[in-house]
Amino acid sequence: MAVIDSKGGIHGTAGSVVYRSYRGMNIVQSRPRRFKQTQASQEAAGEFGLISQASKVIREAFRPFYHHFHDGGMVNRMTAAVSRSIRGSRSRERGDRDLHDGELSFLEGLEFNEDSKFSQALQIKPQVRRNEKGQVSISLPEIDPRRDFVTPFKGHYRVTGYRLSFVLAGFNFREEYYEYIGEKKIVMESSGLNAAQELVFEQEVPKGCLLLVLGMLECTAANIYTYEQEPLNSKDFNPVSLIGAFQSEDEAEAGYGESRAILHHEEAAALGIAPRIQIMAGYRGNGFLSSMRKQRAVPAGERKSIEAEESPGRSDQERQQQLQEQIVREKLRQMREQSAIAAREAIDTSKLMGKRVKF
């Protein structure tokens, strides 16, 4: 039933139409209806969700390094790059592919802040590659900060140095975890030459992980009280970019990610340090892919919900294995909850800049 309010606005439904008011205007629109999705539309919608979730995982993984200092279009650029990568797969079709099947070159050169591009702040180009041992290496030519760095602080008396940093992270979307493999930093004074060098990440590369390399430049100023170099970067100047992307060179056996994540979390808890491995809280891409594969396995016209068959009597060994799997799942559930809580409660430090805060 539709009614007219005291201001002459019409609200409610009448037959197949809906009446509502918006900014003083009366709007008439069709009543929402349910439409049966085709297989193609289900695949398209599901893949868009997978792309959005994968993009969010990458952003959250690198957030500790770019510190919220990104421009307003970064989220859309990241999602678009992940979309081009996955849809550029030449090995699998829609509904059966994820970022492990994609063309990762679309991620290379992705800028986190278009207002201060990493590619423009550096007048040199780091060469990123994997060597014969499978290690990621970065080759840098001779660097003169006065010549090779373009920053808004040129000639500013506060700038006493620079930090050029590179972060290597591995992502396994099929096992739903990512790992911080290593970080390389080069600390330079504001003047003087820095010899050419090659940086090699010698840490273990987890099985089945695709690798992303982040590059960033920080301007620093000396704190006369602590005698430490403090970053001057802000949302106006924070050159950060993905400068390398490599597909996994091997496959991980089932359960590899789960056991690795649990082991590292237990070690980190015992040592009182932050774990290098994080569970992808909220990622549902594998559930979508599994659903699509099950639907494809059923002949067209007979697609129904697949019911689990009644399991026969289990042996003691099978019961023990099931119990162990339940323990593992419970630990992973707790780790996912901790990751989700940490993400929700993370403080955006950029909002505190220039403000007085009471503690």
mmCIF file of C-alpha atoms in Angstrom:
data_model
loop_
_atom_site.group_PDB
_atom_site.id
_atom_site.type_symbol
_atom_site.label_atom_id
_atom_site.label_comp_id
_atom_site.label_asym_id
_atom_site.label_seq_id
_atom_site.Cartn_x
_atom_site.Cartn_y
_atom_site.Cartn_z
ATOM 1 C CA MET A 1 0.000 0.000 0.000
ATOM 2 C CA ALA A 2 1.255 3.488 -0.867
ATOM 3 C CA VAL A 3 0.534 6.525 1.344
ATOM 4 C CA ILE A 4 0.942 10.294 0.993
ATOM 5 C CA ASP A 5 2.831 11.986 3.823
ATOM 6 C CA SER A 6 2.261 15.505 5.201
ATOM 7 C CA LYS A 7 4.692 16.988 2.643
ATOM 8 C CA GLY A 8 2.950 15.405 -0.328
ATOM 9 C CA GLY A 9 5.511 12.631 -0.770
ATOM 10 C CA ILE A 10 4.275 9.165 -1.747
ATOM 11 C CA HIS A 11 5.735 6.116 -0.019
ATOM 12 C CA GLY A 12 5.087 2.400 -0.356
ATOM 13 C CA THR A 13 4.083 -0.110 -3.002
ATOM 14 C CA ALA A 14 1.086 -0.349 -5.287
ATOM 15 C CA GLY A 15 0.897 -3.400 -7.471
ATOM 16 C CA SER A 16 4.171 -3.830 -9.362
ATOM 17 C CA VAL A 17 5.562 -0.340 -8.630
ATOM 18 C CA VAL A 18 7.279 1.292 -5.656
ATOM 19 C CA TYR A 19 6.841 4.943 -4.679
ATOM 20 C CA ARG A 20 9.520 6.836 -2.724
ATOM 21 C CA SER A 21 10.831 10.350 -2.257
ATOM 22 C CA TYR A 22 14.343 11.560 -2.982
ATOM 23 C CA ARG A 23 15.485 15.155 -2.440
ATOM 24 C CA GLY A 24 11.979 16.470 -2.734
ATOM 25 C CA MET A 25 11.128 14.415 -5.830
ATOM 26 C CA ASN A 26 8.602 11.588 -6.107
ATOM 27 C CA ILE A 27 10.243 8.491 -7.592
ATOM 28 C CA VAL A 28 8.320 5.621 -9.180
ATOM 29 C CA GLN A 29 10.211 2.427 -9.945
ATOM 30 C CA SER A 30 9.562 -1.242 -10.612
ATOM 31 C CA ARG A 31 9.146 -3.506 -7.652
ATOM 32 C CA PRO A 32 12.267 -5.649 -7.083
ATOM 33 C CA ARG A 33 11.980 -9.164 -8.430
ATOM 34 C CA ARG A 34 14.071 -12.279 -8.180
ATOM 35 C CA PHE A 35 15.719 -13.395 -11.393
ATOM 36 C CA LYS A 36 17.148 -16.823 -11.988
ATOM 37 C CA GLN A 37 20.826 -16.441 -12.750
ATOM 38 C CA THR A 38 22.309 -18.343 -15.650
ATOM 39 C CA GLN A 39 25.529 -20.294 -15.265
ATOM 40 C CA ALA A 40 27.409 -17.493 -17.069
ATOM 41 C CA SER A 41 26.023 -14.756 -14.820
ATOM 42 C CA GLN A 42 26.862 -16.781 -11.699
ATOM 43 C CA GLU A 43 30.420 -17.212 -12.925
ATOM 44 C CA ALA A 44 30.786 -13.512 -13.746
ATOM 45 C CA ALA A 45 29.420 -12.383 -10.368
ATOM 46 C CA GLY A 46 31.479 -14.938 -8.469
ATOM 47 C CA GLU A 47 34.702 -14.029 -10.263
ATOM 48 C CA PHE A 48 34.149 -10.328 -9.553
ATOM 49 C CA GLY A 49 33.868 -11.189 -5.859
ATOM 50 C CA LEU A 50 37.045 -13.288 -6.045
ATOM 51 C CA ILE A 51 38.890 -10.393 -7.734
ATOM 52 C CA SER A 52 37.728 -7.864 -5.133
ATOM 53 C CA GLN A 53 38.738 -10.127 -2.249
ATOM 54 C CA ALA A 54 42.169 -10.896 -3.742
ATOM 55 C CA SER A 55 42.797 -7.168 -4.234
ATOM 56 C CA LYS A 56 41.862 -6.479 -0.614
ATOM 57 C CA VAL A 57 44.238 -9.190 0.634
ATOM 58 C CA ILE A 58 47.169 -7.597 -1.232
ATOM 59 C CA ARG A 59 46.315 -4.114 0.051
ATOM 60 C CA GLU A 60 46.057 -5.333 3.643
ATOM 61 C CA ALA A 61 49.314 -7.281 3.370
ATOM 62 C CA PHE A 62 51.282 -4.189 2.324
ATOM 63 C CA ARG A 63 49.448 -1.684 4.540
ATOM 64 C CA PRO A 64 52.142 -1.806 7.288
ATOM 65 C CA PHE A 65 54.567 -0.360 4.737
ATOM 66 C CA TYR A 66 52.596 2.347 2.935
ATOM 67 C CA HIS A 67 50.948 3.487 6.216
ATOM 68 C CA HIS A 68 47.608 4.574 4.730
ATOM 69 C CA PHE A 69 49.459 7.229 2.696
ATOM 70 C CA HIS A 70 47.728 6.481 -0.611
ATOM 71 C CA ASP A 71 45.534 8.492 -2.960
ATOM 72 C CA GLY A 72 41.787 8.032 -3.342
ATOM 73 C CA GLY A 73 41.983 5.931 -6.498
ATOM 74 C CA MET A 74 44.361 3.262 -5.202
ATOM 75 C CA VAL A 75 41.655 0.718 -4.335
ATOM 76 C CA ASN A 76 40.103 0.880 -7.806
ATOM 77 C CA ARG A 77 43.509 0.703 -9.511
ATOM 78 C CA MET A 78 44.472 -2.363 -7.506
ATOM 79 C CA THR A 79 41.167 -4.111 -8.250
ATOM 80 C CA ALA A 80 41.469 -3.286 -11.954
ATOM 81 C CA ALA A 81 45.037 -4.634 -12.097
ATOM 82 C CA VAL A 82 44.048 -7.875 -10.339
ATOM 83 C CA SER A 83 41.072 -8.183 -12.697
ATOM 84 C CA ARG A 84 43.253 -7.805 -15.811
ATOM 85 C CA SER A 85 45.693 -10.322 -14.391
ATOM 86 C CA ILE A 86 43.113 -13.027 -13.659
ATOM 87 C CA ARG A 87 41.156 -12.457 -16.863
ATOM 88 C CA GLY A 88 44.409 -12.561 -18.791
ATOM 89 C CA SER A 89 44.896 -16.220 -17.846
ATOM 90 C CA ARG A 90 45.685 -18.427 -20.825
ATOM 91 C CA SER A 91 45.460 -21.708 -18.973
ATOM 92 C CA ARG A 92 41.993 -21.693 -17.374
ATOM 93 C CA GLU A 93 38.506 -20.347 -18.011
ATOM 94 C CA ARG A 94 36.246 -18.163 -15.879
ATOM 95 C CA GLY A 95 34.970 -19.990 -12.835
ATOM 96 C CA ASP A 96 38.088 -22.162 -12.718
ATOM 97 C CA ARG A 97 40.872 -19.573 -12.277
ATOM 98 C CA ASP A 98 42.408 -17.320 -9.664
ATOM 99 C CA LEU A 99 45.487 -15.109 -9.390
ATOM 100 C CA HIS A 100 47.780 -18.164 -9.544
ATOM 101 C CA ASP A 101 46.613 -18.665 -13.133
ATOM 102 C CA GLY A 102 46.833 -14.977 -14.072
ATOM 103 C CA GLU A 103 49.220 -12.787 -16.015
ATOM 104 C CA LEU A 104 51.039 -11.029 -13.157
ATOM 105 C CA SER A 105 52.753 -8.459 -15.383
ATOM 106 C CA PHE A 106 49.580 -6.351 -15.034
ATOM 107 C CA LEU A 107 50.491 -5.830 -11.350
ATOM 108 C CA GLU A 108 53.996 -4.570 -12.035
ATOM 109 C CA GLY A 109 54.273 -0.797 -11.860
ATOM 110 C CA LEU A 110 51.083 -0.383 -9.832
ATOM 111 C CA GLU A 111 51.408 2.903 -7.908
ATOM 112 C CA PHE A 112 49.908 3.252 -4.432
ATOM 113 C CA ASN A 113 49.949 7.051 -4.640
ATOM 114 C CA GLU A 114 49.522 8.714 -8.025
ATOM 115 C CA ASP A 115 50.353 12.081 -6.442
ATOM 116 C CA SER A 116 53.923 10.891 -5.781
ATOM 117 C CA LYS A 117 54.823 8.045 -8.104
ATOM 118 C CA PHE A 118 57.689 5.762 -7.187
ATOM 119 C CA SER A 119 58.668 5.592 -10.863
ATOM 120 C CA GLN A 120 59.027 9.388 -10.974
ATOM 121 C CA ALA A 121 60.627 9.902 -7.561
ATOM 122 C CA LEU A 122 63.438 7.560 -8.655
ATOM 123 C CA GLN A 123 65.411 8.561 -11.726
ATOM 124 C CA ILE A 124 66.884 5.053 -11.719
ATOM 125 C CA LYS A 125 65.101 1.781 -12.469
ATOM 126 C CA PRO A 126 65.688 -1.199 -10.137
ATOM 127 C CA GLN A 127 66.046 -4.460 -12.079
ATOM 128 C CA VAL A 128 64.047 -7.228 -10.379
ATOM 129 C CA ARG A 129 64.486 -10.881 -11.335
ATOM 130 C CA ARG A 130 64.729 -14.433 -9.991
ATOM 131 C CA ASN A 131 68.119 -16.106 -10.140
ATOM 132 C CA GLU A 132 68.965 -19.729 -10.892
ATOM 133 C CA LYS A 133 68.320 -20.643 -7.236
ATOM 134 C CA GLY A 134 64.807 -19.204 -7.396
ATOM 135 C CA GLN A 135 65.759 -16.271 -5.168
ATOM 136 C CA VAL A 136 64.486 -12.774 -5.923
ATOM 137 C CA SER A 137 67.256 -10.246 -6.541
ATOM 138 C CA ILE A 138 67.228 -6.484 -7.153
ATOM 139 C CA SER A 139 70.059 -4.801 -9.069
ATOM 140 C CA LEU A 140 70.673 -1.096 -8.410
ATOM 141 C CA PRO A 141 73.079 1.206 -10.266
ATOM 142 C CA GLU A 142 75.185 3.872 -8.569
ATOM 143 C CA ILE A 143 72.908 6.335 -6.751
ATOM 144 C CA ASP A 144 73.463 10.014 -6.066
ATOM 145 C CA PRO A 145 70.451 11.247 -4.001
ATOM 146 C CA ARG A 146 70.915 14.828 -5.200
ATOM 147 C CA ARG A 147 70.658 13.680 -8.798
ATOM 148 C CA ASP A 148 68.518 10.522 -8.699
ATOM 149 C CA PHE A 149 65.761 11.363 -6.181
ATOM 150 C CA VAL A 150 62.992 13.817 -7.068
ATOM 151 C CA THR A 151 61.181 14.952 -3.913
ATOM 152 C CA PRO A 152 59.359 18.080 -2.689
ATOM 153 C CA PHE A 153 62.049 18.385 -0.008
ATOM 154 C CA LYS A 154 64.883 19.227 -2.399
ATOM 155 C CA GLY A 155 67.181 21.667 -0.673
ATOM 156 C CA HIS A 156 65.082 21.534 2.497
ATOM 157 C CA TYR A 157 67.273 21.878 5.575
ATOM 158 C CA ARG A 158 65.329 19.182 7.469
ATOM 159 C CA VAL A 159 66.151 16.370 5.049
ATOM 160 C CA THR A 160 69.268 14.604 6.284
ATOM 161 C CA GLY A 161 68.844 11.234 4.601
ATOM 162 C CA TYR A 162 66.831 8.743 2.566
ATOM 163 C CA ARG A 163 65.663 5.151 2.964
ATOM 164 C CA LEU A 164 65.118 3.036 -0.120
ATOM 165 C CA SER A 165 63.239 -0.129 0.898
ATOM 166 C CA PHE A 166 62.081 -3.303 -0.820
ATOM 167 C CA VAL A 167 59.658 -5.880 0.618
ATOM 168 C CA LEU A 168 59.148 -9.411 -0.679
ATOM 169 C CA ALA A 169 55.884 -11.178 0.186
ATOM 170 C CA GLY A 170 54.500 -14.548 -0.897
ATOM 171 C CA PHE A 171 50.767 -15.132 -1.464
ATOM 172 C CA ASN A 172 49.052 -18.504 -1.628
ATOM 173 C CA PHE A 173 45.368 -17.917 -2.337
ATOM 174 C CA ARG A 174 44.647 -21.624 -2.642
ATOM 175 C CA GLU A 175 45.960 -22.291 0.873
ATOM 176 C CA GLU A 176 44.600 -18.890 2.023
ATOM 177 C CA TYR A 177 47.673 -17.381 3.659
ATOM 178 C CA TYR A 178 50.448 -14.896 2.881
ATOM 179 C CA GLU A 179 53.946 -14.577 4.264
ATOM 180 C CA TYR A 180 56.418 -11.728 4.697
ATOM 181 C CA ILE A 181 59.577 -13.290 3.290
ATOM 182 C CA GLY A 182 62.068 -10.448 3.682
ATOM 183 C CA GLU A 183 62.839 -6.724 3.594
ATOM 184 C CA LYS A 184 65.919 -4.914 2.273
ATOM 185 C CA LYS A 185 66.741 -1.321 3.253
ATOM 186 C CA ILE A 186 69.386 1.034 1.955
ATOM 187 C CA VAL A 187 70.052 4.029 4.205
ATOM 188 C CA MET A 188 71.668 6.995 2.460
ATOM 189 C CA GLU A 189 72.791 10.462 3.471
ATOM 190 C CA SER A 190 71.358 13.414 1.611
ATOM 191 C CA SER A 191 74.657 13.845 -0.245
ATOM 192 C CA GLY A 192 77.345 11.486 -1.452
ATOM 193 C CA LEU A 193 77.506 8.575 -3.866
ATOM 194 C CA ASN A 194 76.196 5.067 -3.158
ATOM 195 C CA ALA A 195 77.891 2.290 -5.086
ATOM 196 C CA ALA A 196 75.984 -0.042 -7.405
ATOM 197 C CA GLN A 197 74.826 -3.170 -5.629
ATOM 198 C CA GLU A 198 72.649 -6.256 -5.884
ATOM 199 C CA LEU A 199 70.186 -7.163 -3.151
ATOM 200 C CA VAL A 200 69.286 -10.848 -2.802
ATOM 201 C CA PHE A 201 66.418 -12.217 -0.692
ATOM 202 C CA GLU A 202 68.014 -15.393 0.622
ATOM 203 C CA GLN A 203 65.119 -16.443 2.859
ATOM 204 C CA GLU A 204 63.098 -19.565 2.102
ATOM 205 C CA VAL A 205 60.375 -19.081 -0.501
ATOM 206 C CA PRO A 206 57.231 -21.018 0.564
ATOM 207 C CA LYS A 207 55.927 -23.640 -1.850
ATOM 208 C CA GLY A 208 53.140 -22.632 -4.192
ATOM 209 C CA CYS A 209 53.393 -18.908 -3.425
ATOM 210 C CA LEU A 210 53.273 -16.186 -6.054
ATOM 211 C CA LEU A 211 55.733 -13.417 -5.165
ATOM 212 C CA LEU A 212 55.209 -9.645 -5.101
ATOM 213 C CA VAL A 213 57.972 -7.067 -4.568
ATOM 214 C CA LEU A 214 57.140 -3.650 -3.111
ATOM 215 C CA GLY A 215 59.461 -0.659 -3.509
ATOM 216 C CA MET A 216 59.278 2.596 -1.508
ATOM 217 C CA LEU A 217 61.287 5.737 -0.865
ATOM 218 C CA GLU A 218 61.335 7.677 2.412
ATOM 219 C CA CYS A 219 62.828 11.065 3.160
ATOM 220 C CA THR A 220 64.175 11.302 6.705
ATOM 221 C CA ALA A 221 65.173 13.964 9.199
ATOM 222 C CA ALA A 222 67.454 13.640 12.216
ATOM 223 C CA ASN A 223 65.832 13.816 15.654
ATOM 224 C CA ILE A 224 68.274 15.802 17.789
ATOM 225 C CA TYR A 225 66.917 14.163 20.961
ATOM 226 C CA THR A 226 66.967 10.479 19.983
ATOM 227 C CA TYR A 227 69.688 10.781 17.296
ATOM 228 C CA GLU A 228 67.463 8.712 15.025
ATOM 229 C CA GLN A 229 66.284 9.266 11.467
ATOM 230 C CA GLU A 230 62.530 9.861 11.315
ATOM 231 C CA PRO A 231 60.438 9.686 8.104
ATOM 232 C CA LEU A 232 58.978 12.866 6.631
ATOM 233 C CA ASN A 233 56.595 11.068 4.274
ATOM 234 C CA SER A 234 52.905 11.927 4.347
ATOM 235 C CA LYS A 235 49.849 11.445 2.166
ATOM 236 C CA ASP A 236 51.175 14.211 -0.100
ATOM 237 C CA PHE A 237 54.481 12.427 -0.687
ATOM 238 C CA ASN A 238 54.799 8.656 -0.305
ATOM 239 C CA PRO A 239 56.272 6.914 -3.368
ATOM 240 C CA VAL A 240 55.308 3.217 -3.162
ATOM 241 C CA SER A 241 54.872 0.773 -6.028
ATOM 242 C CA LEU A 242 54.765 -2.923 -6.918
ATOM 243 C CA ILE A 243 57.964 -3.360 -8.931
ATOM 244 C CA GLY A 244 58.036 -7.131 -9.401
ATOM 245 C CA ALA A 245 55.616 -10.065 -9.645
ATOM 246 C CA PHE A 246 56.451 -13.741 -10.130
ATOM 247 C CA GLN A 247 54.231 -16.773 -10.439
ATOM 248 C CA SER A 248 54.860 -19.766 -8.180
ATOM 249 C CA GLU A 249 57.413 -22.208 -9.539
ATOM 250 C CA ASP A 250 56.022 -25.233 -7.726
ATOM 251 C CA GLU A 251 52.870 -26.615 -6.146
ATOM 252 C CA ALA A 252 52.243 -27.130 -2.436
ATOM 253 C CA GLU A 253 50.819 -30.395 -1.195
ATOM 254 C CA ALA A 254 47.403 -30.346 0.486
ATOM 255 C CA GLY A 255 47.595 -28.955 4.001
ATOM 256 C CA TYR A 256 51.026 -27.353 3.499
ATOM 257 C CA GLY A 257 49.745 -23.848 4.186
ATOM 258 C CA GLU A 258 47.753 -24.884 7.252
ATOM 259 C CA SER A 259 50.648 -26.642 8.943
ATOM 260 C CA ARG A 260 53.080 -23.853 8.054
ATOM 261 C CA ALA A 261 50.771 -21.140 9.402
ATOM 262 C CA ILE A 262 50.100 -22.977 12.675
ATOM 263 C CA LEU A 263 53.820 -23.723 13.223
ATOM 264 C CA HIS A 264 54.875 -20.113 12.638
ATOM 265 C CA HIS A 265 52.128 -18.716 14.850
ATOM 266 C CA GLU A 266 53.125 -21.045 17.674
ATOM 267 C CA GLU A 267 56.799 -20.053 17.301
ATOM 268 C CA ALA A 268 55.942 -16.349 17.199
ATOM 269 C CA ALA A 269 53.759 -16.662 20.319
ATOM 270 C CA ALA A 270 56.566 -18.435 22.177
ATOM 271 C CA LEU A 271 59.105 -15.734 21.217
ATOM 272 C CA GLY A 272 56.689 -12.832 21.729
ATOM 273 C CA ILE A 273 57.112 -11.502 18.185
ATOM 274 C CA ALA A 274 54.737 -10.750 15.334
ATOM 275 C CA PRO A 275 54.175 -13.769 13.044
ATOM 276 C CA ARG A 276 55.462 -13.543 9.465
ATOM 277 C CA ILE A 277 52.488 -15.589 8.220
ATOM 278 C CA GLN A 278 48.955 -14.223 8.126
ATOM 279 C CA ILE A 279 45.712 -16.038 7.316
ATOM 280 C CA MET A 280 43.588 -14.443 4.572
ATOM 281 C CA ALA A 281 40.598 -13.566 6.742
ATOM 282 C CA GLY A 282 37.472 -13.043 4.651
ATOM 283 C CA TYR A 283 38.801 -14.594 1.431
ATOM 284 C CA ARG A 284 36.080 -16.796 -0.118
ATOM 285 C CA GLY A 285 37.497 -17.351 -3.592
ATOM 286 C CA ASN A 286 38.142 -21.070 -3.119
ATOM 287 C CA GLY A 287 34.548 -21.668 -2.063
ATOM 288 C CA PHE A 288 33.320 -20.039 -5.283
ATOM 289 C CA LEU A 289 35.705 -22.066 -7.460
ATOM 290 C CA SER A 290 34.723 -25.307 -5.727
ATOM 291 C CA SER A 291 31.032 -24.535 -6.265
ATOM 292 C CA MET A 292 31.581 -23.824 -9.971
ATOM 293 C CA ARG A 293 33.517 -27.063 -10.465
ATOM 294 C CA LYS A 294 30.762 -29.085 -8.797
ATOM 295 C CA GLN A 295 28.122 -27.494 -11.005
ATOM 296 C CA ARG A 296 30.139 -28.238 -14.137
ATOM 297 C CA ALA A 297 30.463 -31.873 -13.092
ATOM 298 C CA VAL A 298 26.665 -32.287 -13.232
ATOM 299 C CA PRO A 299 25.068 -32.574 -16.728
ATOM 300 C CA ALA A 300 23.163 -29.503 -17.912
ATOM 301 C CA GLY A 301 19.507 -29.564 -16.908
ATOM 302 C CA GLU A 302 20.205 -31.790 -13.925
ATOM 303 C CA ARG A 303 22.140 -29.348 -11.736
ATOM 304 C CA LYS A 304 20.917 -29.736 -8.187
ATOM 305 C CA SER A 305 22.518 -29.349 -4.834
ATOM 306 C CA ILE A 306 25.015 -32.139 -4.382
ATOM 307 C CA GLU A 307 24.188 -34.146 -1.310
ATOM 308 C CA ALA A 308 26.898 -35.820 0.686
ATOM 309 C CA GLU A 309 26.753 -39.598 0.616
ATOM 310 C CA GLU A 310 26.365 -41.440 3.864
ATOM 311 C CA SER A 311 29.824 -42.331 5.072
ATOM 312 C CA PRO A 312 30.499 -46.000 5.843
ATOM 313 C CA GLY A 313 31.878 -47.122 9.182
ATOM 314 C CA ARG A 314 35.276 -45.573 9.897
ATOM 315 C CA SER A 315 38.350 -47.290 11.252
ATOM 316 C CA ASP A 316 40.175 -46.080 14.361
ATOM 317 C CA GLN A 317 42.889 -44.591 12.153
ATOM 318 C CA GLU A 318 40.305 -42.646 10.141
ATOM 319 C CA ARG A 319 38.645 -41.392 13.334
ATOM 320 C CA GLN A 320 42.024 -40.209 14.640
ATOM 321 C CA GLN A 321 42.734 -38.433 11.359
ATOM 322 C CA GLN A 322 39.332 -36.726 11.450
ATOM 323 C CA LEU A 323 39.967 -35.599 15.028
ATOM 324 C CA GLN A 324 43.340 -34.144 14.029
ATOM 325 C CA GLU A 325 41.706 -32.303 11.102
ATOM 326 C CA GLN A 326 39.119 -30.826 13.486
ATOM 327 C CA ILE A 327 41.911 -29.562 15.762
ATOM 328 C CA VAL A 328 43.685 -27.963 12.797
ATOM 329 C CA ARG A 329 40.460 -26.344 11.576
ATOM 330 C CA GLU A 330 39.787 -24.922 15.049
ATOM 331 C CA LYS A 331 43.287 -23.403 15.227
ATOM 332 C CA LEU A 332 42.849 -21.859 11.780
ATOM 333 C CA ARG A 333 39.442 -20.508 12.783
ATOM 334 C CA GLN A 334 41.013 -18.811 15.810
ATOM 335 C CA MET A 335 43.807 -17.380 13.642
ATOM 336 C CA ARG A 336 41.269 -16.012 11.141
ATOM 337 C CA GLU A 337 39.336 -14.351 13.967
ATOM 338 C CA GLN A 338 42.546 -12.782 15.292
ATOM 339 C CA SER A 339 43.446 -11.500 11.800
ATOM 340 C CA ALA A 340 39.951 -10.043 11.321
ATOM 341 C CA ILE A 341 40.034 -8.333 14.743
ATOM 342 C CA ALA A 342 43.487 -6.895 14.050
ATOM 343 C CA ALA A 343 42.292 -5.489 10.715
ATOM 344 C CA ARG A 344 39.192 -3.903 12.280
ATOM 345 C CA GLU A 345 41.063 -2.359 15.173
ATOM 346 C CA ALA A 346 44.046 -1.085 13.152
ATOM 347 C CA ILE A 347 44.628 2.619 13.804
ATOM 348 C CA ASP A 348 44.881 4.894 10.784
ATOM 349 C CA THR A 349 47.906 6.903 11.940
ATOM 350 C CA SER A 350 47.576 9.332 9.038
ATOM 351 C CA LYS A 351 44.436 10.761 10.673
ATOM 352 C CA LEU A 352 46.433 11.640 13.781
ATOM 353 C CA MET A 353 49.024 13.702 11.933
ATOM 354 C CA GLY A 354 49.041 17.310 13.138
ATOM 355 C CA LYS A 355 46.503 16.640 15.910
ATOM 356 C CA ARG A 356 46.833 16.588 19.635
ATOM 357 C CA VAL A 357 45.969 13.228 21.089
ATOM 358 C CA LYS A 358 45.393 12.512 24.760
ATOM 359 C CA PHE A 359 46.616 9.191 26.192
#
